[in-house]
Coordinates of C-alpha atoms and ligand atoms in Angstrom, one line a residue:
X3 CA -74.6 47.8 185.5
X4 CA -76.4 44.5 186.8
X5 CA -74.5 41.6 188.3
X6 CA -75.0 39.4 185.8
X7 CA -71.5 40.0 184.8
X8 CA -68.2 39.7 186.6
X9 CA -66.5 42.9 184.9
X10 CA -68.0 45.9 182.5
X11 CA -65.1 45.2 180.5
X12 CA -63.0 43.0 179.5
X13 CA -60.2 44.0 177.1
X14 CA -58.0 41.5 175.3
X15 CA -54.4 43.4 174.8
X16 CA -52.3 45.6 176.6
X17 CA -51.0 47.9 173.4
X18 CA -51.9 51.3 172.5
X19 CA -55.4 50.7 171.7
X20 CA -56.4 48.2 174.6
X21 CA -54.2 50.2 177.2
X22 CA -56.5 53.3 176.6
X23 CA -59.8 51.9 176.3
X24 CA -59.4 50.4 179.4
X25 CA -58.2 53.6 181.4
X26 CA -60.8 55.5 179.9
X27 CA -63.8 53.4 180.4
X28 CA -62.7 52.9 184.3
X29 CA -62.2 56.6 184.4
X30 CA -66.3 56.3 183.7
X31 CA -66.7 53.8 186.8
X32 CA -66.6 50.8 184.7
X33 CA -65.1 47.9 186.3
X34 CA -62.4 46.5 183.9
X35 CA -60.3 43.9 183.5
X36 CA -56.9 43.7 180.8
X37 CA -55.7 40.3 179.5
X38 CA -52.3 40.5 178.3
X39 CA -50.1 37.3 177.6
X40 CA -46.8 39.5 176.5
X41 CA -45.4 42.6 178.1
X42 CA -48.1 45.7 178.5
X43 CA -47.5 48.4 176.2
X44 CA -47.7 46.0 173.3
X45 CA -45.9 46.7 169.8
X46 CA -45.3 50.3 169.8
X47 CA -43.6 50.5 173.3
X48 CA -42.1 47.1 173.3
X49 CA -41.2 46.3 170.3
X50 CA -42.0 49.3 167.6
X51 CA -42.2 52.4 167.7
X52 CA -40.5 53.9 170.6
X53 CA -37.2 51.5 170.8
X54 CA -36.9 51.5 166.7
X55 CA -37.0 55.8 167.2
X56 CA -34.2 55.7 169.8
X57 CA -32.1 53.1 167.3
X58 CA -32.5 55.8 164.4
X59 CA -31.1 58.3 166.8
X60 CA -28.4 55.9 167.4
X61 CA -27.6 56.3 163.7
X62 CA -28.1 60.1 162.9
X63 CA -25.1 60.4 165.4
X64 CA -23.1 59.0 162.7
X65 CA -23.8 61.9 160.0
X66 CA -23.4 64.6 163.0
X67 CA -20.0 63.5 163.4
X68 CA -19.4 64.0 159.9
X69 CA -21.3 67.1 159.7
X70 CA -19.6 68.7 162.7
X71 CA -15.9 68.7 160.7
X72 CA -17.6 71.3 158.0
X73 CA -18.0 73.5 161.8
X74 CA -14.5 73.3 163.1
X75 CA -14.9 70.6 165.1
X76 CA -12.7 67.9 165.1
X77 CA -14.0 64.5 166.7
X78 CA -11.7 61.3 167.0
X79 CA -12.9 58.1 165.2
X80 CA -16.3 58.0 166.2
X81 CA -17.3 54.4 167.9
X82 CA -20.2 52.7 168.1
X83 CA -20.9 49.7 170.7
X84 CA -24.1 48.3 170.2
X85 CA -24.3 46.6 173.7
X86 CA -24.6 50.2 175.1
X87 CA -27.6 51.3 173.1
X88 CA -29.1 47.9 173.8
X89 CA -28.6 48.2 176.8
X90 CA -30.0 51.4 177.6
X91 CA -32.7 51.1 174.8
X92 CA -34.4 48.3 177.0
X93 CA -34.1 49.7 180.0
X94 CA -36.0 52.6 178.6
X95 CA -38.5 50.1 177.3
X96 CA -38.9 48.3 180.8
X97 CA -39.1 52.1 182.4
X98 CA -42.4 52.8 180.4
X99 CA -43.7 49.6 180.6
X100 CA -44.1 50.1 184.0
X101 CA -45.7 53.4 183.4
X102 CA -48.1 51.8 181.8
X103 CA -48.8 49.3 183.9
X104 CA -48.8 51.7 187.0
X105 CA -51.6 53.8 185.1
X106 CA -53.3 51.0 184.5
X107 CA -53.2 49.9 188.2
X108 CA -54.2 53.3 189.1
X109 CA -57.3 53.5 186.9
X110 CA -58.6 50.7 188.9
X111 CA -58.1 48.5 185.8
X112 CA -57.3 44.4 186.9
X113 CA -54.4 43.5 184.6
X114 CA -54.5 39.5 183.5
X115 CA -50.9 38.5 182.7
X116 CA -52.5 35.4 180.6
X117 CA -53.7 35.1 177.3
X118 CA -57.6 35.2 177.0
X119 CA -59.8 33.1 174.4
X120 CA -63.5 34.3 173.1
X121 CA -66.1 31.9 174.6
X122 CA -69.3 33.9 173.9
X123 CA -70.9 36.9 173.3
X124 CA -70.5 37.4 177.3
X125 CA -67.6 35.3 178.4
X126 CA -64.1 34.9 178.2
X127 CA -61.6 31.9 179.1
X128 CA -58.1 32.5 180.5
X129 CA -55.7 29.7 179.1
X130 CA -52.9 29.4 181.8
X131 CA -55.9 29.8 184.7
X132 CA -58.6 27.9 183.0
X133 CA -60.5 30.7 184.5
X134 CA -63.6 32.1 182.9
X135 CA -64.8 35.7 183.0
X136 CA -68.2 37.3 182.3
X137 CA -68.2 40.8 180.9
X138 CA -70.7 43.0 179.6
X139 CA -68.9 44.0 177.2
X140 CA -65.4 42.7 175.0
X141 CA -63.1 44.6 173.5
X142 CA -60.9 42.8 170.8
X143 CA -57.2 45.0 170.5
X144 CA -55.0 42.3 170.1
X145 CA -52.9 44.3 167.5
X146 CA -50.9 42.5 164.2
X147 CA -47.7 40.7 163.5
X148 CA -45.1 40.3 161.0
X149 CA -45.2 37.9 158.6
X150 CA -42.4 36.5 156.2
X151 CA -43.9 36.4 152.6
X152 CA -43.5 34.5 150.2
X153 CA -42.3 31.6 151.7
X154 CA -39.5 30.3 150.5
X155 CA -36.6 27.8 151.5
X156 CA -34.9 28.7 154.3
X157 CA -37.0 31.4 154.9
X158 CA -36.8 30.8 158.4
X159 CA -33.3 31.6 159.0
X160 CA -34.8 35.5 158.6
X161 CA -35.7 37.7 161.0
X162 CA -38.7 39.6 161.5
X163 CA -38.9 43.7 163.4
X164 CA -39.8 41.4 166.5
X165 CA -36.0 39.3 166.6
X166 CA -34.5 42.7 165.1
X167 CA -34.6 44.2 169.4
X168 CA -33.1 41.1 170.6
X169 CA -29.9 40.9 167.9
X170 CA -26.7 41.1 170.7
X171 CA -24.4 42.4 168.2
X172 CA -24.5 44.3 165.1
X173 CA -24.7 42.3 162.0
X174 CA -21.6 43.6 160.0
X175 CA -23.6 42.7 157.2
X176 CA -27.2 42.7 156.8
X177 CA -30.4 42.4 154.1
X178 CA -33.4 43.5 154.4
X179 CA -36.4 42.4 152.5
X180 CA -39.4 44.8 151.7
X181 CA -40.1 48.3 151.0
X182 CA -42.3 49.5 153.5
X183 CA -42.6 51.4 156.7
X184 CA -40.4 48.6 158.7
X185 CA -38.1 47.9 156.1
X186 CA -36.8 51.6 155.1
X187 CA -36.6 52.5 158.5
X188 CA -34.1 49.2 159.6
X189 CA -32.4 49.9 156.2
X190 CA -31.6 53.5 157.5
X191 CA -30.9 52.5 161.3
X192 CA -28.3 49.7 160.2
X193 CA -26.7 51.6 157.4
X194 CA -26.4 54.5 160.0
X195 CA -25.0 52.7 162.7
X196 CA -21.8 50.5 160.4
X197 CA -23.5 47.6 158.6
X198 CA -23.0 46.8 155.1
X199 CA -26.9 47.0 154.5
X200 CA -28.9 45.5 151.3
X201 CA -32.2 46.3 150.8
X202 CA -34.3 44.3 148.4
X203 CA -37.7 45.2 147.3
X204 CA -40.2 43.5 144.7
X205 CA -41.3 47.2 143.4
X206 CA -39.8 49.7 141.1
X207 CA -39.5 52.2 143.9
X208 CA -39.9 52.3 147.8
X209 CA -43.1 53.3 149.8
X210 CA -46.3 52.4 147.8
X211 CA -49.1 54.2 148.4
X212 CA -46.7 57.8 148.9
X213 CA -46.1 60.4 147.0
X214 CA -44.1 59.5 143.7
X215 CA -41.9 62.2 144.5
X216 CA -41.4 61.7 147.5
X217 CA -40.6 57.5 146.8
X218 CA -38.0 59.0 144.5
X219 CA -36.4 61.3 146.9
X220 CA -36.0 58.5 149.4
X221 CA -34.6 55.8 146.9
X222 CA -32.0 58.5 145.7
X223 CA -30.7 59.3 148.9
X224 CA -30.7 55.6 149.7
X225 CA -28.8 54.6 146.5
X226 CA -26.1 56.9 147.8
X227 CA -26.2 55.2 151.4
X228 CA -26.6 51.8 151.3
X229 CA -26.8 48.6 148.4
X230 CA -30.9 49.3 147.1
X231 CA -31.8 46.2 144.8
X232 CA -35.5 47.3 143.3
X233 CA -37.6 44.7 141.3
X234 CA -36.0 42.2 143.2
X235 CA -36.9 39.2 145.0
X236 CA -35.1 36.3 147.4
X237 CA -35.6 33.0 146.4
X238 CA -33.7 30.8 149.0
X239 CA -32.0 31.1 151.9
X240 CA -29.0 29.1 153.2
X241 CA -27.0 28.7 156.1
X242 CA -23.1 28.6 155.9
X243 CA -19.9 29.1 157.9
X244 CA -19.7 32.4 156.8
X245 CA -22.8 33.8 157.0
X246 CA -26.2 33.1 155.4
X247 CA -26.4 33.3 151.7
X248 CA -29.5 34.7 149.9
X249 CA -30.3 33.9 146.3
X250 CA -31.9 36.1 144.2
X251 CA -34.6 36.2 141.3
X252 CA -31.9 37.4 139.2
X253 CA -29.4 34.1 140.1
X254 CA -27.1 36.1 141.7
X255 CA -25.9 35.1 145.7
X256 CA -25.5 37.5 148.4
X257 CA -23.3 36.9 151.8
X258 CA -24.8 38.2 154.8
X259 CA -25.2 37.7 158.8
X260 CA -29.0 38.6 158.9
X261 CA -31.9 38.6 157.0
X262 CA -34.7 41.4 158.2
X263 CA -37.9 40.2 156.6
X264 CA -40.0 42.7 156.3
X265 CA -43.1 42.5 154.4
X266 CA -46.0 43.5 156.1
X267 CA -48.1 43.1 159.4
X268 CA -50.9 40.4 159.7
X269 CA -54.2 40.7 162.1
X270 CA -53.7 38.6 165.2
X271 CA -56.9 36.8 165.2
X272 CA -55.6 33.2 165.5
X273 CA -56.9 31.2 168.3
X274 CA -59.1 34.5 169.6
X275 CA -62.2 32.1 169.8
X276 CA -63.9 34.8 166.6
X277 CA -65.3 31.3 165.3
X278 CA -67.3 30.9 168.7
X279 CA -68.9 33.9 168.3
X280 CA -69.7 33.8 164.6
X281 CA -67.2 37.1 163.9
X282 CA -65.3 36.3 160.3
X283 CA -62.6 38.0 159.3
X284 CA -62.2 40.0 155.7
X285 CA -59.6 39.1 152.9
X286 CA -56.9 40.7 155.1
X287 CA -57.7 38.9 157.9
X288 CA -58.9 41.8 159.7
X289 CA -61.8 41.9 162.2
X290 CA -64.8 44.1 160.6
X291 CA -66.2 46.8 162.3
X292 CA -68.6 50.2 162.1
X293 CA -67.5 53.2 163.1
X294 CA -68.0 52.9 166.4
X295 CA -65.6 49.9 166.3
X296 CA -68.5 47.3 166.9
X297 CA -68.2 43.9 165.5
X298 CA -71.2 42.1 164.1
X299 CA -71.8 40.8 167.8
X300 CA -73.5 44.0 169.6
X301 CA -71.4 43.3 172.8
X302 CA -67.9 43.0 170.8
X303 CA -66.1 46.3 169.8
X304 CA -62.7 45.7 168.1
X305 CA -59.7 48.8 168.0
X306 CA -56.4 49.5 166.6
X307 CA -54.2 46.9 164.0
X308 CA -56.8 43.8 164.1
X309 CA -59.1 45.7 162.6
X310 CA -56.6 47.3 159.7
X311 CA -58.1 50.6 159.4
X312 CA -54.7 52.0 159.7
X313 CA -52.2 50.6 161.5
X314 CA -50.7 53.4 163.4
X315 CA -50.5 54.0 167.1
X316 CA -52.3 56.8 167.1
X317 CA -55.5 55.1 165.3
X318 CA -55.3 52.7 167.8
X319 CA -55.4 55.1 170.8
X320 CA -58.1 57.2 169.3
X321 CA -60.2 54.6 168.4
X322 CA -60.0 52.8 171.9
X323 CA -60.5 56.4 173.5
X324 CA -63.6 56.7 171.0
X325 CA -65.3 53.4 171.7
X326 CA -64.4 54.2 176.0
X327 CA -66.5 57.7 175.5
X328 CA -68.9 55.8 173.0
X329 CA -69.8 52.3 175.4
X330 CA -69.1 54.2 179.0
X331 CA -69.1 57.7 178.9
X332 CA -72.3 58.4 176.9
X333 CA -70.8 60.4 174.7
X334 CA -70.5 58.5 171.4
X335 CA -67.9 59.6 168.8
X336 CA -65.8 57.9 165.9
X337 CA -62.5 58.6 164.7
X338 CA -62.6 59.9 161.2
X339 CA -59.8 57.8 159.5
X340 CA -59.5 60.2 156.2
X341 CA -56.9 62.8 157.2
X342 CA -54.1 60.9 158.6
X343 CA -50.9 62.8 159.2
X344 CA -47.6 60.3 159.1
X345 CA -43.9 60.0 159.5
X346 CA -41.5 57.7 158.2
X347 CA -38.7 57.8 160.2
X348 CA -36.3 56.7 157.5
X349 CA -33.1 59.2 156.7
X350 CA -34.0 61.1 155.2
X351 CA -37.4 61.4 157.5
X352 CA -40.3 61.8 155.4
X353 CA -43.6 63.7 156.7
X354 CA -47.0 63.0 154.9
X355 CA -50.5 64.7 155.5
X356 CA -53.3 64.6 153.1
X357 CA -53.4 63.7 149.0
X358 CA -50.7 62.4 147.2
X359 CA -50.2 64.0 143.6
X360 CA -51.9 61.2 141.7
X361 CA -54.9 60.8 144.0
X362 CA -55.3 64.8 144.0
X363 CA -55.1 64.7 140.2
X364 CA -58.1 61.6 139.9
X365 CA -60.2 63.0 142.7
X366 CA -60.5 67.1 142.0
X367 CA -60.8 69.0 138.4
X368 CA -58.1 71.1 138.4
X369 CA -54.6 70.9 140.8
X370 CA -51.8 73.6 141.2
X371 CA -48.7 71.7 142.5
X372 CA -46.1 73.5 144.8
X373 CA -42.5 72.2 145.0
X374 CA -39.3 73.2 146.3
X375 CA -36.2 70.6 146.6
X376 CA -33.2 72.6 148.4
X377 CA -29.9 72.2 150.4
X378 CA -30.5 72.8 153.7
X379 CA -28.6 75.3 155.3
X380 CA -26.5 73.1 157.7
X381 CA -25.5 71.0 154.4
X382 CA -23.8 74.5 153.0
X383 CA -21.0 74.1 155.4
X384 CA -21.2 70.7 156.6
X385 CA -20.8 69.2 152.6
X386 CA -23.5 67.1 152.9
X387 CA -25.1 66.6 149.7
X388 CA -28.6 65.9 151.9
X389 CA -31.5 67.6 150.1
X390 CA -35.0 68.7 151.2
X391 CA -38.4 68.5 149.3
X392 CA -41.4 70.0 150.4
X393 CA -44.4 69.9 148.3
X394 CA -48.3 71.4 148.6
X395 CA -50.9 70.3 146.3
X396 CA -54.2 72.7 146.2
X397 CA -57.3 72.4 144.6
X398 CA -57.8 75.1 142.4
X399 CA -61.3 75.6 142.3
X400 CA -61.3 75.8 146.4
X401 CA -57.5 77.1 147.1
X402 CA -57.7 74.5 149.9
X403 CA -54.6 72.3 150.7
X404 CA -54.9 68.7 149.9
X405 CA -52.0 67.4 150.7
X406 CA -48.6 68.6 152.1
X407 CA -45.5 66.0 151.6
X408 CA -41.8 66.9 153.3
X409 CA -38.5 64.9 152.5
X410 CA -35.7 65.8 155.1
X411 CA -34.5 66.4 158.5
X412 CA -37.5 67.3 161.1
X413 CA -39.6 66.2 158.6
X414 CA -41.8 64.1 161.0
X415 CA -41.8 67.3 163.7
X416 CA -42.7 69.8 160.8
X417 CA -46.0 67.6 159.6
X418 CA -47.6 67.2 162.6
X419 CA -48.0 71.3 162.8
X420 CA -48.5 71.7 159.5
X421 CA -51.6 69.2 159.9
X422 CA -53.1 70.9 161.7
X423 CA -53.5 73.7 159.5
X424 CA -54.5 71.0 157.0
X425 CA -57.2 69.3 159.2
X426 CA -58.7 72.9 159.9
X427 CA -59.1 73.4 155.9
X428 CA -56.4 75.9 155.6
X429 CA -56.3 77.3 151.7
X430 CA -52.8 77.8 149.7
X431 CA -53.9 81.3 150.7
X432 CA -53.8 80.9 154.5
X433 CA -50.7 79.7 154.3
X434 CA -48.7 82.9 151.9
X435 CA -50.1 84.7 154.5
X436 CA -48.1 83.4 157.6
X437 CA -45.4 84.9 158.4
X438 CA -42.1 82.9 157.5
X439 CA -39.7 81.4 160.8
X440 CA -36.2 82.7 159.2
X441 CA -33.9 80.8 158.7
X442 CA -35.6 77.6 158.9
X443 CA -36.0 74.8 156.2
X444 CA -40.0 74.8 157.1
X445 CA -40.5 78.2 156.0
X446 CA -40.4 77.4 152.6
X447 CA -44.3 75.6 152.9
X448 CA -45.2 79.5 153.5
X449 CA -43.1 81.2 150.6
X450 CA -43.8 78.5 147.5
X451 CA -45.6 81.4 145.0
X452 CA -45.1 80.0 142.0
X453 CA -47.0 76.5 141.1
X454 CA -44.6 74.0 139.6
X455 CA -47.2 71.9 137.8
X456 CA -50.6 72.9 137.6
X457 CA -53.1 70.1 136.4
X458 CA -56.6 71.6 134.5
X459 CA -58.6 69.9 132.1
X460 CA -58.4 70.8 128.2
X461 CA -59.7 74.4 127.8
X462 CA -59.8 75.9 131.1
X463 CA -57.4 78.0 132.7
Ligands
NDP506 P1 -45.9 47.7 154.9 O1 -47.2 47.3 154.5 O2 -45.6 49.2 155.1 O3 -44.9 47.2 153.8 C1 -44.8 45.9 153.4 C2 -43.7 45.8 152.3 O4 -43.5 44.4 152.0 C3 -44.1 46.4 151.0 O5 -43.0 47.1 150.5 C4 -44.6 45.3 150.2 O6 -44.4 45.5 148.8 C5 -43.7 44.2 150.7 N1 -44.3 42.9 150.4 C6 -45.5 42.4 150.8 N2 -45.7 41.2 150.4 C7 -44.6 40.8 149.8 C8 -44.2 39.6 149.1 N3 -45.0 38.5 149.1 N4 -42.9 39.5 148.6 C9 -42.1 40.6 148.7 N5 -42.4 41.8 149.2 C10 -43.7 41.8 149.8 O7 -45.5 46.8 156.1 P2 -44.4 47.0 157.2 O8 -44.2 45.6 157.7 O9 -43.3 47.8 156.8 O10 -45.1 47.8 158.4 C11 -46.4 47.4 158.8 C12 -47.2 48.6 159.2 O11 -46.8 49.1 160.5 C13 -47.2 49.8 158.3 O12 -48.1 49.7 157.2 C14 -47.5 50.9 159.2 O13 -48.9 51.1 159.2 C15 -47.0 50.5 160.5 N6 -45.7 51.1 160.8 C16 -45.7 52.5 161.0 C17 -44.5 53.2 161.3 C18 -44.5 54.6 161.4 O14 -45.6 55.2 161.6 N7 -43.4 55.3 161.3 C19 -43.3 52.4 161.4 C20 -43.4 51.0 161.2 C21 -44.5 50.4 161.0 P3 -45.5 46.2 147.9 O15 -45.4 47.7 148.2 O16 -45.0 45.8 146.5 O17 -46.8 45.6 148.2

């Protein structure tokens, strides 16, 4: 590499995406530097993924303890202190930030604890330093963030998933606005842990874009557990002594001490310097890219949320892990985005790989649909009217398995092995021919015989 340039690389954000690019391309001999104006780890370690996953443990305590009665145990009244789980929750947080940062350090990547701006093709400017960088190449992996739609008054006395790690106590009463990822998870993590939780959403059911079945599974275990308003909307927010009261499309007022608003993730491509560079941005504000995660400027490669291919952690790392082997390592590859396995880590967890039911039934001829909905068998002596549904969908003319969708406990530990019997092409008849794990609830994907639905065209079958 000539000396024309100061670094090989120089990556803009220290999430999932940037974090691995960088280790990986320095593993190559690169020299690499890391801008990063927040914490390293970005939002899946600091304020995502890993802290929301230990909050919905913090909840599923409170169904053990109800569970464990049906056992002959007999607990005192259970009692929750949020300060504890805080507590602990960031220290955790803090402990694998440093991780991170150590792995980084040990890569030989040069971490920038300023926020970077796009000058050219070839050079970047550090704000706080005024400092400017020249680097072969740029990587773009600045992630997303939450946005409050639509805007109404008082919208800002909500909170977004970012504010929701900082609350110091518990709301005793909350609402949450939306009906996505973020919003059913909260919804289950607050109801779980003692707060009289609302959750509002514009739709007709939870979830868009998953299984129907599944969406109904969900909002009928969350109609038992908490207040679910569908086809609903906020139209004003206002502070009083008491709490903050939320008007709603219908006229009617809520009380409550927090609003979680959450409605979606934006790219975070304001003030990046694209417009210097000539990059624009498509309807969703995301940064365009091939496959190999190149921009339309050959020496900019974009990964992860900014690009909204799929905003999962995962994506991310594999695409900055791609576009490391692609750029540095010689050996170019790209992440094939069509078989995505995913868990919602609502309760009840939901686990998702492959077709829905609807998209099955427009894209293939003919589709034999497998369904079993069941108690488990902890909820036989533990009362708990918790139910399970697991459900394949298989292409008839092939036998293959196009998609595999899973309501209930370990839902989210089941899917990721069962995708990879899906990602390997496994037919309807690979899997009547594993042997069953008895007694478990994920033995039923390998003894479902009968199709429940089976889809054909007129005439055949
Ligand atoms: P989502 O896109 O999942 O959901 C946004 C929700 O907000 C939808 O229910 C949407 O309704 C609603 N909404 C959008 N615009 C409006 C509006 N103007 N008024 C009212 N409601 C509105 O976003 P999230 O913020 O929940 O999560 C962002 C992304 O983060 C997810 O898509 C996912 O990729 C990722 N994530 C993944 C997790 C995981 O893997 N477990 C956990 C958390 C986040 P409608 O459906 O009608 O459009």
């Amino acid at each position: 590499m000539t000396d024309e340039f100061d670094v090989d690389l120089f990556v803009i954000g220290g999430g999932s995406g940037g974090v691995r690019a960088a280790r990986i391309a320095a593993g190559y001999g690169a020299r690499v530097s890391l801008a990063e104006e927040y914490r390293i780890g970005g939002t899946c370690v600091i304020r995502g993924c890993v802290p929301k996953k230990l909050m919905v443990y913090a909840g599923r305590f409170a169904d053990e303890f109800e569970d464990a009665a049906g056992f002959g145990w007999s607990v005192g009244e259970p009692r929750f202190d949020w300060s504890v789980l805080k507590t602990r929750r960031d220290a955790e947080v803090s402990r694998l930030e440093s991780i991170y940062d150590t792995n980084l350090e040990r890569a030989g990547v040069t971490v920038i604890a300023e926020r970077a701006v796009i000058e050219d093709a070839h050079t970047i400017r550090l704000v706080a330093s005024g400092r400017r960088v020249r680097a072969k190449y740029i990587l773009v992996a600045v992630g997303a963030y939450p946005v409050k739609v639509p805007v109404i008054p008082g919208g800002d006395l909500g909170i977004t998933s970012n504010e929701v790690f900082e609350l110091e106590t518990l709301p005793e009463r909350i609402l949450i606005i939306g009906g996505g990822y973020i919003a059913v998870e909260f919804a289950s993590v607050f109801a779980h842990l003692g707060s009289r939780t609302t959750l509002l959403h514009r739709g007709d059911r939870l979830l868009r874009g998953f299984d129907d079945e599944v969406r109904d599974a969900l909002g009928l275990a969350f109609d038992k557990r908490l207040d679910l308003r569908l086809d609903q909307t906020v139209e004003r927010l206002e502070r009083r002594d008491s709490g903050i009261s939320a008007t709603l499309g219908d006229g009617s007022v809520i009380e409550v001490d927090q609003v979680l608003v959450a409605t979606g993730r934006k790219p975070a491509v304001s003030g990046l310097g694209l417009e210097n560079v000539g990059i624009e941005t498509d309807e969703s504000g995301a940064i365009p890219v091939d496959a190999f995660s190149q921009t339309s400027v050959p020496s900019i490669y974009a990964v992860g949320d900014v690009t909204n291919r799929a905003a999962l952690t995962p994506i991310a790392i594999r695409e900055g892990h791609a576009f490391a082997d692609t750029v540095f390592g010689g050996k170019p590859w790209a992440v094939n985005h069509d078989l995505i396995a995913t868990a919602v880590f609502s309760t009840p967890e939901i686990g998702t790989v492959g077709l829905t039911e609807d998209q099955a039934r427009e894209r293939f001829e003919a589709v034999d649909i497998y369904k079993s909905s069941f108690r488990s068998m902890k909820a036989t002596l533990s009362n708990s009217a918790e139910r399970v549904l697991m459900k394949i969908i298989v292409d008839c003319a092939s036998d293959r398995v196009l998609g595999v969708h899973i309501v209930g406990h370990d839902a989210g530990e089941i899917i990721q092995a069962v995708a990879i019997a899906v990602t390997m092409g496994a037919t309807k008849a690979d899997f009547d021919r594993t042997i069953a794990v008895h007694p478990t609830a994920g033995e039923e994907l390998v003894t479902m015989r009968v199709p429940a639905v089976t889809k054909r065209p007129e005439g055949v079958g």
